[in-house]
Amino acid sequence: MLLNTLFDELTGRGSGTEAERHARYDWLEQLRCANPDAAEGGAMAGIPGHHWYRLPQALGVAGRHSDLLVGTLNAQYLVFAGRHAAAFAAELGLQYDANNRIDRPGGLDELLDAYAEEDDGSWSTLPAGRAAPPLAGWDDVYFRVRDLSDGKAIQSVTTIAYESSRFPGYTLLGTTLVGAGAIAHDDETAQYLQQVFADWAIQRACADACPPSAAAWPHTPRQAPPAPVGTPFDFARNLAYFDALLAAYGRAQAQAESDGGDAAYWACAAASTAYQAFSLRYTAGLPLPEVVAALEAAIGACEAARAALADAYDDEDLPAFDFEQLTDYARTLQLLGAALLFGRHDLAARLAALQTAFDGEDGVYEALLSAIDPQRPAVDEWYFAEPYTALYDCLQADDRAQQLEHLRQYLAGWHAALVQEDWFNGHLRAQGLGGYYGLWAFEAAAAAKQLGLRHGDLTHWLMPPSP
């Protein structure tokens, strides 16, 4: 019985009563074991865990079996030899975590250790003197969230199947512990979480509607993520997914407007996805006219989101992006940089019209906009020091060598400085649908164009190629 209820909890089917859970935890304490493979340098050293257990009987999922259990601070996972996350996802109805929203055991940041920046600005996964293993530096999570909120407390339990380059050759399957993460109920938070759950359901439905592409991708990508040997990234399927998602968000927004729901949530989701669709088209190597059309659609989606936000908050002066939030600030500069890089000053002006609440407040933003409007004010402060001080210094420097040095510094620090963003390390979540759409510092390319810097002097994996 205890083994059965443990299996139900680990696979997200249920957890039993509180008394049953306590009995199960007491029982597990008697099954503690030492796992030599978890020691430093061992085969399982990358699996973070505080306690290891040997179950009296192996548990099976999708034809795979394991009797090894690891417990972290707030979760327990079965540990399977081999890579089975996709098979577990199909068996248990899990979906891919494309947006880096699901907590990993031990976090994702350590995956950066798999990369070393070379002198030319490229990223290498080859440790000195050693051959890189397949998929060096990667992270894949499939998940399902079970809502346990009861009107008194807001609580959910997340089931995940997890693979990572930190422990190659193994798959974790488990769930957060019941009782971890509950917060006092309030209607606003509960409504927001219900929208998030509905959003995940839409993402899953769109993913299910987009089968893998059998044909080879006909274009040369401008950037490519790590991929298994012989398994190139499926650009066609991911493009179809983003287009399906945009259509679904449009329907959700129309429904919310009809029934008095939060239309602004769906308009903002569509704006974010429209940027992803544009970025992936650029990344995939599609012709520039198609890329620029997608950029125009992304700016249009931002305008629609701003209108929905203004309606929701009864404030016509509300900006589309809040510069006090790093996520919004970074995305604004990416969009502005792309518009300037592709010579679409009209799109840059449309974006600026969405941000009049911040006119004259940020030196980086104003310096970039001065390329299309010399009357923009000179401002000597900006919202975020890292990584944007280097970009500001680049735009203000008069000496060509200093401009190059500042811009190189900016590119070198861009990725690590944005570690908290949902899209951080998107190139490491490239095996599941929607996890990768290219990582680009478009604002760096716009600055180089504005200053007349030679593109060949700024080779870096984040630097967009010249149009």
CSV table of C-alpha atoms in Angstrom, one decimal:
chain,number,residue,atom,x,y,z
A,1,MET,CA,0.0,0.0,0.0
A,2,LEU,CA,2.8,2.5,0.9
A,3,LEU,CA,4.6,1.7,-2.3
A,4,ASN,CA,1.5,2.2,-4.3
A,5,THR,CA,0.7,5.6,-2.8
A,6,LEU,CA,4.3,6.6,-3.2
A,7,PHE,CA,4.1,5.7,-6.9
A,8,ASP,CA,0.9,7.8,-7.2
A,9,GLU,CA,2.6,10.8,-5.7
A,10,LEU,CA,5.7,10.5,-7.8
A,11,THR,CA,3.7,10.3,-11.0
A,12,GLY,CA,1.3,13.1,-10.0
A,13,ARG,CA,-1.8,10.9,-9.7
A,14,GLY,CA,-2.4,11.7,-6.1
A,15,SER,CA,-0.9,11.9,-2.6
A,16,GLY,CA,-3.3,10.4,-0.2
A,17,THR,CA,-4.4,11.8,3.2
A,18,GLU,CA,-2.0,13.7,5.4
A,19,ALA,CA,-1.8,10.7,7.8
A,20,GLU,CA,-0.9,8.5,4.8
A,21,ARG,CA,1.8,10.9,3.7
A,22,HIS,CA,3.3,11.0,7.2
A,23,ALA,CA,3.3,7.2,7.3
A,24,ARG,CA,5.0,7.0,3.9
A,25,TYR,CA,7.7,9.5,5.0
A,26,ASP,CA,8.4,7.5,8.1
A,27,TRP,CA,8.6,4.3,6.1
A,28,LEU,CA,11.0,5.9,3.6
A,29,GLU,CA,13.3,6.9,6.5
A,30,GLN,CA,13.9,3.2,7.0
A,31,LEU,CA,15.0,2.7,3.4
A,32,ARG,CA,17.8,5.2,3.4
A,33,CYS,CA,20.9,4.1,1.6
A,34,ALA,CA,24.3,5.4,0.6
A,35,ASN,CA,24.8,5.9,-3.1
A,36,PRO,CA,28.5,5.8,-4.1
A,37,ASP,CA,27.5,7.0,-7.6
A,38,ALA,CA,26.3,10.3,-6.1
A,39,ALA,CA,29.7,11.1,-4.6
A,40,GLU,CA,31.9,13.7,-6.2
A,41,GLY,CA,33.1,12.4,-9.5
A,42,GLY,CA,30.5,9.6,-9.6
A,43,ALA,CA,28.1,8.9,-12.4
A,44,MET,CA,25.2,10.6,-10.5
A,45,ALA,CA,27.1,13.4,-9.0
A,46,GLY,CA,25.1,16.0,-11.0
A,47,ILE,CA,21.8,14.9,-9.4
A,48,PRO,CA,21.2,17.2,-6.4
A,49,GLY,CA,19.8,15.3,-3.5
A,50,HIS,CA,19.9,15.1,0.3
A,51,HIS,CA,18.7,11.6,0.8
A,52,TRP,CA,18.9,8.4,-1.3
A,53,TYR,CA,16.6,5.4,-0.8
A,54,ARG,CA,16.4,1.9,-2.2
A,55,LEU,CA,12.8,0.8,-2.5
A,56,PRO,CA,11.8,-2.8,-1.8
A,57,GLN,CA,10.4,-3.2,-5.3
A,58,ALA,CA,11.1,-1.5,-8.6
A,59,LEU,CA,8.5,0.9,-9.9
A,60,GLY,CA,7.7,1.0,-13.6
A,61,VAL,CA,6.7,3.8,-15.9
A,62,ALA,CA,6.4,3.5,-19.7
A,63,GLY,CA,8.2,0.1,-19.6
A,64,ARG,CA,11.2,1.5,-17.6
A,65,HIS,CA,11.8,0.4,-14.0
A,66,SER,CA,13.8,1.8,-11.1
A,67,ASP,CA,14.0,1.1,-7.3
A,68,LEU,CA,16.3,4.2,-6.7
A,69,LEU,CA,14.8,7.3,-5.1
A,70,VAL,CA,16.4,10.7,-4.4
A,71,GLY,CA,14.9,13.3,-2.1
A,72,THR,CA,15.7,17.0,-2.4
A,73,LEU,CA,14.6,19.8,-0.1
A,74,ASN,CA,11.0,19.8,-1.3
A,75,ALA,CA,10.7,17.0,-3.8
A,76,GLN,CA,11.3,13.3,-4.4
A,77,TYR,CA,12.3,11.6,-7.7
A,78,LEU,CA,12.8,8.2,-9.1
A,79,VAL,CA,16.1,7.9,-10.9
A,80,PHE,CA,16.1,5.9,-14.1
A,81,ALA,CA,19.2,4.9,-16.1
A,82,GLY,CA,18.9,6.2,-19.6
A,83,ARG,CA,17.1,9.1,-21.3
A,84,HIS,CA,13.3,8.5,-21.0
A,85,ALA,CA,11.8,12.0,-20.3
A,86,ALA,CA,9.9,12.1,-23.6
A,87,ALA,CA,8.6,8.6,-23.1
A,88,PHE,CA,7.5,9.5,-19.5
A,89,ALA,CA,5.8,12.6,-20.8
A,90,ALA,CA,3.8,10.6,-23.3
A,91,GLU,CA,2.8,8.1,-20.7
A,92,LEU,CA,1.8,10.6,-18.0
A,93,GLY,CA,0.5,13.5,-20.1
A,94,LEU,CA,3.3,15.9,-19.3
A,95,GLN,CA,4.2,18.9,-21.5
A,96,TYR,CA,7.6,20.5,-22.3
A,97,ASP,CA,8.7,23.5,-20.2
A,98,ALA,CA,9.5,25.9,-23.0
A,99,ASN,CA,9.6,29.0,-20.9
A,100,ASN,CA,11.8,28.0,-18.0
A,101,ARG,CA,9.0,28.3,-15.5
A,102,ILE,CA,9.4,25.0,-13.7
A,103,ASP,CA,11.9,24.8,-10.9
A,104,ARG,CA,14.8,22.3,-11.6
A,105,PRO,CA,16.3,20.2,-8.8
A,106,GLY,CA,19.3,22.4,-8.1
A,107,GLY,CA,18.6,25.1,-10.7
A,108,LEU,CA,19.7,25.6,-14.2
A,109,ASP,CA,22.5,28.1,-13.9
A,110,GLU,CA,25.2,25.5,-13.4
A,111,LEU,CA,24.7,24.4,-17.0
A,112,LEU,CA,26.7,27.5,-18.0
A,113,ASP,CA,29.8,25.6,-16.7
A,114,ALA,CA,29.5,23.5,-19.9
A,115,TYR,CA,30.4,26.5,-22.0
A,116,ALA,CA,33.6,28.5,-22.4
A,117,GLU,CA,33.8,31.7,-24.4
A,118,GLU,CA,36.6,31.8,-27.0
A,119,ASP,CA,38.7,34.7,-28.1
A,120,ASP,CA,36.5,35.3,-31.1
A,121,GLY,CA,33.4,35.5,-29.0
A,122,SER,CA,32.0,32.1,-29.9
A,123,TRP,CA,30.9,29.5,-27.3
A,124,SER,CA,32.7,26.2,-27.0
A,125,THR,CA,31.5,23.1,-25.2
A,126,LEU,CA,34.9,21.5,-25.4
A,127,PRO,CA,36.8,21.4,-22.1
A,128,ALA,CA,40.5,21.7,-22.6
A,129,GLY,CA,42.0,18.5,-23.9
A,130,ARG,CA,38.7,16.6,-23.8
A,131,ALA,CA,36.1,15.6,-26.4
A,132,ALA,CA,32.6,17.0,-25.7
A,133,PRO,CA,30.0,14.5,-24.9
A,134,PRO,CA,26.8,14.5,-27.1
A,135,LEU,CA,24.5,17.3,-26.1
A,136,ALA,CA,27.1,19.1,-24.0
A,137,GLY,CA,25.1,21.7,-22.0
A,138,TRP,CA,21.4,21.0,-22.2
A,139,ASP,CA,18.4,20.8,-20.0
A,140,ASP,CA,14.9,19.3,-20.7
A,141,VAL,CA,11.9,19.3,-18.4
A,142,TYR,CA,8.4,18.0,-19.0
A,143,PHE,CA,5.8,18.8,-16.4
A,144,ARG,CA,2.2,18.7,-15.3
A,145,VAL,CA,0.7,20.9,-12.5
A,146,ARG,CA,-2.1,19.7,-10.3
A,147,ASP,CA,-4.0,22.5,-8.6
A,148,LEU,CA,-4.8,21.7,-5.0
A,149,SER,CA,-6.2,25.2,-4.0
A,150,ASP,CA,-9.2,24.9,-1.7
A,151,GLY,CA,-10.4,28.5,-1.2
A,152,LYS,CA,-8.3,28.8,2.0
A,153,ALA,CA,-4.8,28.2,0.5
A,154,ILE,CA,-3.3,28.4,-2.9
A,155,GLN,CA,-1.3,25.3,-3.6
A,156,SER,CA,-0.2,23.2,-6.5
A,157,VAL,CA,2.0,20.1,-7.0
A,158,THR,CA,4.2,19.8,-10.0
A,159,THR,CA,5.2,16.5,-11.6
A,160,ILE,CA,8.3,16.6,-13.7
A,161,ALA,CA,10.5,14.3,-15.9
A,162,TYR,CA,13.9,15.9,-16.1
A,163,GLU,CA,17.1,15.2,-18.0
A,164,SER,CA,20.3,17.3,-17.9
A,165,SER,CA,23.8,17.4,-19.1
A,166,ARG,CA,24.8,17.6,-15.4
A,167,PHE,CA,23.8,13.9,-15.0
A,168,PRO,CA,24.0,12.4,-18.6
A,169,GLY,CA,22.5,9.0,-18.9
A,170,TYR,CA,19.8,9.4,-16.2
A,171,THR,CA,16.3,10.7,-16.0
A,172,LEU,CA,14.5,12.0,-12.9
A,173,LEU,CA,10.8,11.5,-12.5
A,174,GLY,CA,9.0,12.8,-9.5
A,175,THR,CA,7.0,15.6,-7.9
A,176,THR,CA,7.1,18.4,-5.4
A,177,LEU,CA,6.0,17.3,-1.9
A,178,VAL,CA,2.5,18.1,-0.9
A,179,GLY,CA,2.6,20.9,1.7
A,180,ALA,CA,5.5,22.8,0.0
A,181,GLY,CA,4.7,26.2,-1.3
A,182,ALA,CA,1.2,26.8,-0.1
A,183,ILE,CA,0.2,30.5,0.3
A,184,ALA,CA,-2.8,32.2,1.8
A,185,HIS,CA,-5.7,32.5,-0.6
A,186,ASP,CA,-6.4,35.7,-2.3
A,187,ASP,CA,-8.7,36.2,-5.3
A,188,GLU,CA,-6.2,38.1,-7.5
A,189,THR,CA,-3.5,35.5,-7.2
A,190,ALA,CA,-5.9,32.6,-7.6
A,191,GLN,CA,-7.3,34.2,-10.8
A,192,TYR,CA,-3.8,34.8,-12.2
A,193,LEU,CA,-2.8,31.2,-11.5
A,194,GLN,CA,-5.9,29.9,-13.3
A,195,GLN,CA,-4.9,32.0,-16.3
A,196,VAL,CA,-1.4,30.5,-16.2
A,197,PHE,CA,-2.8,27.0,-16.0
A,198,ALA,CA,-5.1,27.8,-19.0
A,199,ASP,CA,-2.1,29.2,-20.8
A,200,TRP,CA,-0.2,25.9,-20.3
A,201,ALA,CA,-3.2,24.0,-21.6
A,202,ILE,CA,-3.2,26.1,-24.8
A,203,GLN,CA,0.5,25.6,-25.2
A,204,ARG,CA,0.1,21.8,-24.9
A,205,ALA,CA,-2.8,21.7,-27.3
A,206,CYS,CA,-0.8,23.7,-29.9
A,207,ALA,CA,2.2,21.4,-29.4
A,208,ASP,CA,0.1,18.3,-29.9
A,209,ALA,CA,-1.2,19.8,-33.2
A,210,CYS,CA,2.3,20.3,-34.6
A,211,PRO,CA,3.9,17.0,-35.6
A,212,PRO,CA,7.7,16.7,-36.3
A,213,SER,CA,8.8,17.7,-39.7
A,214,ALA,CA,10.1,14.9,-41.9
A,215,ALA,CA,11.8,17.2,-44.4
A,216,ALA,CA,15.2,18.8,-44.1
A,217,TRP,CA,15.3,22.5,-43.3
A,218,PRO,CA,16.0,24.3,-46.6
A,219,HIS,CA,17.7,27.4,-45.1
A,220,THR,CA,21.0,28.0,-43.4
A,221,PRO,CA,20.3,29.0,-39.8
A,222,ARG,CA,21.8,32.2,-38.5
A,223,GLN,CA,22.2,30.6,-35.1
A,224,ALA,CA,21.8,26.9,-34.1
A,225,PRO,CA,21.4,25.4,-30.6
A,226,PRO,CA,23.2,22.3,-29.3
A,227,ALA,CA,21.5,19.2,-30.8
A,228,PRO,CA,21.9,15.5,-30.5
A,229,VAL,CA,24.2,14.0,-33.2
A,230,GLY,CA,22.2,13.4,-36.3
A,231,THR,CA,19.1,15.2,-34.9
A,232,PRO,CA,19.0,18.8,-36.1
A,233,PHE,CA,16.7,21.3,-34.5
A,234,ASP,CA,13.2,21.2,-36.0
A,235,PHE,CA,12.8,24.8,-37.3
A,236,ALA,CA,9.7,24.0,-39.3
A,237,ARG,CA,7.8,22.4,-36.4
A,238,ASN,CA,8.8,25.2,-34.0
A,239,LEU,CA,7.6,27.9,-36.5
A,240,ALA,CA,4.3,26.1,-36.9
A,241,TYR,CA,4.0,25.9,-33.1
A,242,PHE,CA,4.5,29.7,-32.6
A,243,ASP,CA,2.0,30.5,-35.4
A,244,ALA,CA,-0.6,28.1,-33.8
A,245,LEU,CA,0.0,29.7,-30.4
A,246,LEU,CA,-0.5,33.2,-31.8
A,247,ALA,CA,-3.8,32.1,-33.3
A,248,ALA,CA,-4.9,30.4,-30.0
A,249,TYR,CA,-4.0,33.5,-28.0
A,250,GLY,CA,-6.1,35.6,-30.4
A,251,ARG,CA,-9.1,33.4,-29.8
A,252,ALA,CA,-8.5,33.4,-26.0
A,253,GLN,CA,-8.4,37.2,-26.0
A,254,ALA,CA,-11.6,37.5,-28.1
A,255,GLN,CA,-13.3,35.1,-25.7
A,256,ALA,CA,-12.1,37.1,-22.7
A,257,GLU,CA,-13.4,40.3,-24.2
A,258,SER,CA,-16.7,38.6,-24.8
A,259,ASP,CA,-17.2,37.2,-21.3
A,260,GLY,CA,-15.5,40.0,-19.3
A,261,GLY,CA,-12.3,38.1,-18.6
A,262,ASP,CA,-8.8,39.4,-18.5
A,263,ALA,CA,-8.2,40.1,-22.1
A,264,ALA,CA,-4.9,41.9,-21.3
A,265,TYR,CA,-3.3,38.7,-20.1
A,266,TRP,CA,-3.8,37.1,-23.5
A,267,ALA,CA,-2.8,40.2,-25.5
A,268,CYS,CA,0.5,40.3,-23.6
A,269,ALA,CA,1.0,36.6,-24.1
A,270,ALA,CA,0.4,37.1,-27.8
A,271,ALA,CA,2.9,40.0,-27.9
A,272,SER,CA,5.6,37.8,-26.3
A,273,THR,CA,4.9,35.0,-28.7
A,274,ALA,CA,5.0,37.4,-31.7
A,275,TYR,CA,8.5,38.4,-30.7
A,276,GLN,CA,9.5,34.7,-30.5
A,277,ALA,CA,8.0,34.0,-33.9
A,278,PHE,CA,10.0,36.9,-35.4
A,279,SER,CA,13.2,35.9,-33.6
A,280,LEU,CA,12.9,32.3,-34.8
A,281,ARG,CA,12.3,33.3,-38.4
A,282,TYR,CA,15.5,35.4,-38.2
A,283,THR,CA,17.4,32.6,-36.4
A,284,ALA,CA,16.1,29.9,-38.9
A,285,GLY,CA,17.7,31.8,-41.8
A,286,LEU,CA,14.5,32.9,-43.6
A,287,PRO,CA,14.8,35.7,-46.1
A,288,LEU,CA,14.8,39.2,-44.6
A,289,PRO,CA,11.5,40.3,-46.1
A,290,GLU,CA,9.7,37.5,-44.2
A,291,VAL,CA,11.7,38.3,-41.1
A,292,VAL,CA,10.9,42.0,-41.2
A,293,ALA,CA,7.2,41.2,-41.8
A,294,ALA,CA,7.3,39.2,-38.6
A,295,LEU,CA,9.0,42.1,-36.8
A,296,GLU,CA,6.2,44.4,-38.0
A,297,ALA,CA,3.7,41.8,-36.7
A,298,ALA,CA,5.5,41.8,-33.3
A,299,ILE,CA,5.3,45.6,-33.0
A,300,GLY,CA,1.7,45.4,-33.9
A,301,ALA,CA,1.1,42.8,-31.2
A,302,CYS,CA,2.8,45.2,-28.7
A,303,GLU,CA,0.4,47.9,-29.8
A,304,ALA,CA,-2.6,45.6,-29.2
A,305,ALA,CA,-1.2,44.6,-25.8
A,306,ARG,CA,-0.8,48.2,-24.8
A,307,ALA,CA,-4.4,49.0,-25.9
A,308,ALA,CA,-5.7,46.0,-23.8
A,309,LEU,CA,-3.6,47.1,-20.8
A,310,ALA,CA,-4.9,50.7,-21.1
A,311,ASP,CA,-8.5,49.4,-21.2
A,312,ALA,CA,-7.9,47.1,-18.2
A,313,TYR,CA,-6.4,49.8,-16.0
A,314,ASP,CA,-8.3,52.7,-17.5
A,315,ASP,CA,-5.1,54.5,-18.2
A,316,GLU,CA,-4.4,55.7,-21.8
A,317,ASP,CA,-0.8,56.7,-20.9
A,318,LEU,CA,0.2,53.2,-19.7
A,319,PRO,CA,3.3,52.1,-21.6
A,320,ALA,CA,3.5,48.7,-23.3
A,321,PHE,CA,6.7,47.9,-21.4
A,322,ASP,CA,7.6,48.9,-17.9
A,323,PHE,CA,11.3,50.0,-17.8
A,324,GLU,CA,11.4,49.3,-14.1
A,325,GLN,CA,11.1,45.6,-14.9
A,326,LEU,CA,14.3,44.1,-16.5
A,327,THR,CA,12.2,41.7,-18.6
A,328,ASP,CA,10.3,44.5,-20.2
A,329,TYR,CA,13.4,46.7,-20.5
A,330,ALA,CA,15.5,44.0,-22.3
A,331,ARG,CA,12.7,43.1,-24.7
A,332,THR,CA,12.1,46.8,-25.6
A,333,LEU,CA,15.8,47.2,-26.5
A,334,GLN,CA,15.7,44.0,-28.5
A,335,LEU,CA,12.7,45.2,-30.5
A,336,LEU,CA,14.1,48.7,-31.0
A,337,GLY,CA,17.5,47.3,-32.0
A,338,ALA,CA,15.9,45.0,-34.5
A,339,ALA,CA,13.9,47.8,-36.1
A,340,LEU,CA,17.0,50.0,-36.4
A,341,LEU,CA,19.2,47.1,-37.6
A,342,PHE,CA,16.8,46.4,-40.5
A,343,GLY,CA,16.4,50.0,-41.4
A,344,ARG,CA,12.7,50.1,-40.4
A,345,HIS,CA,12.7,53.6,-38.7
A,346,ASP,CA,8.9,53.6,-39.0
A,347,LEU,CA,8.7,50.6,-36.7
A,348,ALA,CA,11.2,52.1,-34.3
A,349,ALA,CA,8.9,55.2,-34.1
A,350,ARG,CA,5.9,53.1,-33.5
A,351,LEU,CA,7.6,51.3,-30.6
A,352,ALA,CA,8.7,54.7,-29.2
A,353,ALA,CA,5.1,55.9,-29.3
A,354,LEU,CA,4.2,53.0,-26.9
A,355,GLN,CA,6.8,54.2,-24.4
A,356,THR,CA,6.2,57.9,-24.1
A,357,ALA,CA,5.7,57.5,-20.3
A,358,PHE,CA,9.5,56.9,-20.2
A,359,ASP,CA,10.6,59.7,-22.5
A,360,GLY,CA,13.8,61.4,-21.2
A,361,GLU,CA,14.4,58.8,-18.5
A,362,ASP,CA,16.9,56.3,-19.9
A,363,GLY,CA,20.2,57.1,-21.6
A,364,VAL,CA,20.6,53.8,-23.5
A,365,TYR,CA,17.1,54.0,-25.0
A,366,GLU,CA,17.4,57.7,-25.9
A,367,ALA,CA,20.9,57.2,-27.5
A,368,LEU,CA,19.5,54.4,-29.7
A,369,LEU,CA,16.5,56.5,-30.7
A,370,SER,CA,18.7,59.4,-31.6
A,371,ALA,CA,19.5,57.5,-34.8
A,372,ILE,CA,16.1,58.3,-36.1
A,373,ASP,CA,15.4,61.5,-34.1
A,374,PRO,CA,18.4,63.7,-33.3
A,375,GLN,CA,16.1,65.8,-31.1
A,376,ARG,CA,15.9,63.0,-28.5
A,377,PRO,CA,17.2,64.3,-25.1
A,378,ALA,CA,20.7,63.3,-23.9
A,379,VAL,CA,20.3,61.4,-20.6
A,380,ASP,CA,23.2,60.3,-18.4
A,381,GLU,CA,21.3,57.6,-16.4
A,382,TRP,CA,19.7,54.3,-17.2
A,383,TYR,CA,17.6,51.7,-15.5
A,384,PHE,CA,19.9,48.7,-15.2
A,385,ALA,CA,23.6,48.8,-14.7
A,386,GLU,CA,24.2,45.2,-15.9
A,387,PRO,CA,24.7,44.7,-18.7
A,388,TYR,CA,23.6,48.0,-20.1
A,389,THR,CA,26.4,50.3,-18.7
A,390,ALA,CA,28.7,48.9,-21.3
A,391,LEU,CA,26.3,49.7,-24.1
A,392,TYR,CA,25.7,53.2,-22.8
A,393,ASP,CA,29.5,53.7,-22.7
A,394,CYS,CA,29.8,52.4,-26.2
A,395,LEU,CA,27.2,54.8,-27.5
A,396,GLN,CA,28.8,57.8,-25.7
A,397,ALA,CA,32.4,57.1,-26.6
A,398,ASP,CA,34.1,59.1,-29.4
A,399,ASP,CA,37.1,56.9,-29.9
A,400,ARG,CA,36.6,53.9,-32.3
A,401,ALA,CA,38.8,51.6,-30.2
A,402,GLN,CA,36.8,52.4,-27.1
A,403,GLN,CA,33.5,51.9,-28.8
A,404,LEU,CA,34.6,48.4,-29.9
A,405,GLU,CA,35.9,47.6,-26.5
A,406,HIS,CA,32.7,48.6,-24.7
A,407,LEU,CA,30.5,46.8,-27.2
A,408,ARG,CA,32.6,43.6,-26.8
A,409,GLN,CA,32.3,44.0,-23.0
A,410,TYR,CA,28.5,44.3,-23.5
A,411,LEU,CA,28.2,41.2,-25.6
A,412,ALA,CA,30.4,39.2,-23.2
A,413,GLY,CA,28.2,40.1,-20.2
A,414,TRP,CA,24.7,40.1,-21.8
A,415,HIS,CA,23.8,36.5,-21.3
A,416,ALA,CA,25.0,36.1,-17.7
A,417,ALA,CA,23.4,39.4,-16.6
A,418,LEU,CA,19.9,38.2,-17.7
A,419,VAL,CA,20.0,35.0,-15.8
A,420,GLN,CA,16.5,35.6,-14.2
A,421,GLU,CA,14.7,35.9,-17.5
A,422,ASP,CA,12.3,33.2,-18.7
A,423,TRP,CA,14.2,32.9,-22.0
A,424,PHE,CA,17.6,32.6,-20.3
A,425,ASN,CA,19.6,29.6,-21.6
A,426,GLY,CA,16.9,29.0,-24.3
A,427,HIS,CA,19.7,27.4,-26.4
A,428,LEU,CA,20.0,24.7,-23.7
A,429,ARG,CA,16.3,23.9,-23.9
A,430,ALA,CA,16.4,23.1,-27.6
A,431,GLN,CA,15.1,19.5,-27.6
A,432,GLY,CA,11.5,20.3,-26.8
A,433,LEU,CA,9.0,22.4,-28.7
A,434,GLY,CA,9.1,26.1,-28.2
A,435,GLY,CA,12.1,26.2,-25.9
A,436,TYR,CA,14.4,28.0,-28.4
A,437,TYR,CA,13.9,30.8,-30.8
A,438,GLY,CA,17.4,32.3,-30.9
A,439,LEU,CA,19.2,34.5,-28.4
A,440,TRP,CA,20.1,37.9,-30.0
A,441,ALA,CA,21.4,41.2,-28.7
A,442,PHE,CA,19.8,43.1,-31.5
A,443,GLU,CA,20.5,46.4,-29.7
A,444,ALA,CA,24.2,45.7,-30.0
A,445,ALA,CA,24.0,45.3,-33.7
A,446,ALA,CA,21.9,48.5,-33.9
A,447,ALA,CA,24.6,50.4,-31.9
A,448,ALA,CA,27.4,49.0,-34.2
A,449,LYS,CA,25.4,50.2,-37.3
A,450,GLN,CA,24.7,53.6,-35.7
A,451,LEU,CA,28.4,54.1,-34.9
A,452,GLY,CA,29.7,52.7,-38.2
A,453,LEU,CA,31.6,49.9,-36.6
A,454,ARG,CA,32.9,47.0,-38.7
A,455,HIS,CA,30.7,43.9,-38.1
A,456,GLY,CA,33.8,41.7,-38.6
A,457,ASP,CA,35.3,43.2,-35.5
A,458,LEU,CA,32.4,42.1,-33.3
A,459,THR,CA,32.1,38.3,-33.8
A,460,HIS,CA,30.0,36.8,-31.0
A,461,TRP,CA,27.3,34.2,-30.8
A,462,LEU,CA,24.8,36.8,-29.6
A,463,MET,CA,25.7,39.4,-32.3
A,464,PRO,CA,23.2,39.3,-35.2
A,465,PRO,CA,24.8,38.9,-38.6
A,466,SER,CA,24.7,41.9,-40.9
A,467,PRO,CA,21.4,42.1,-42.8
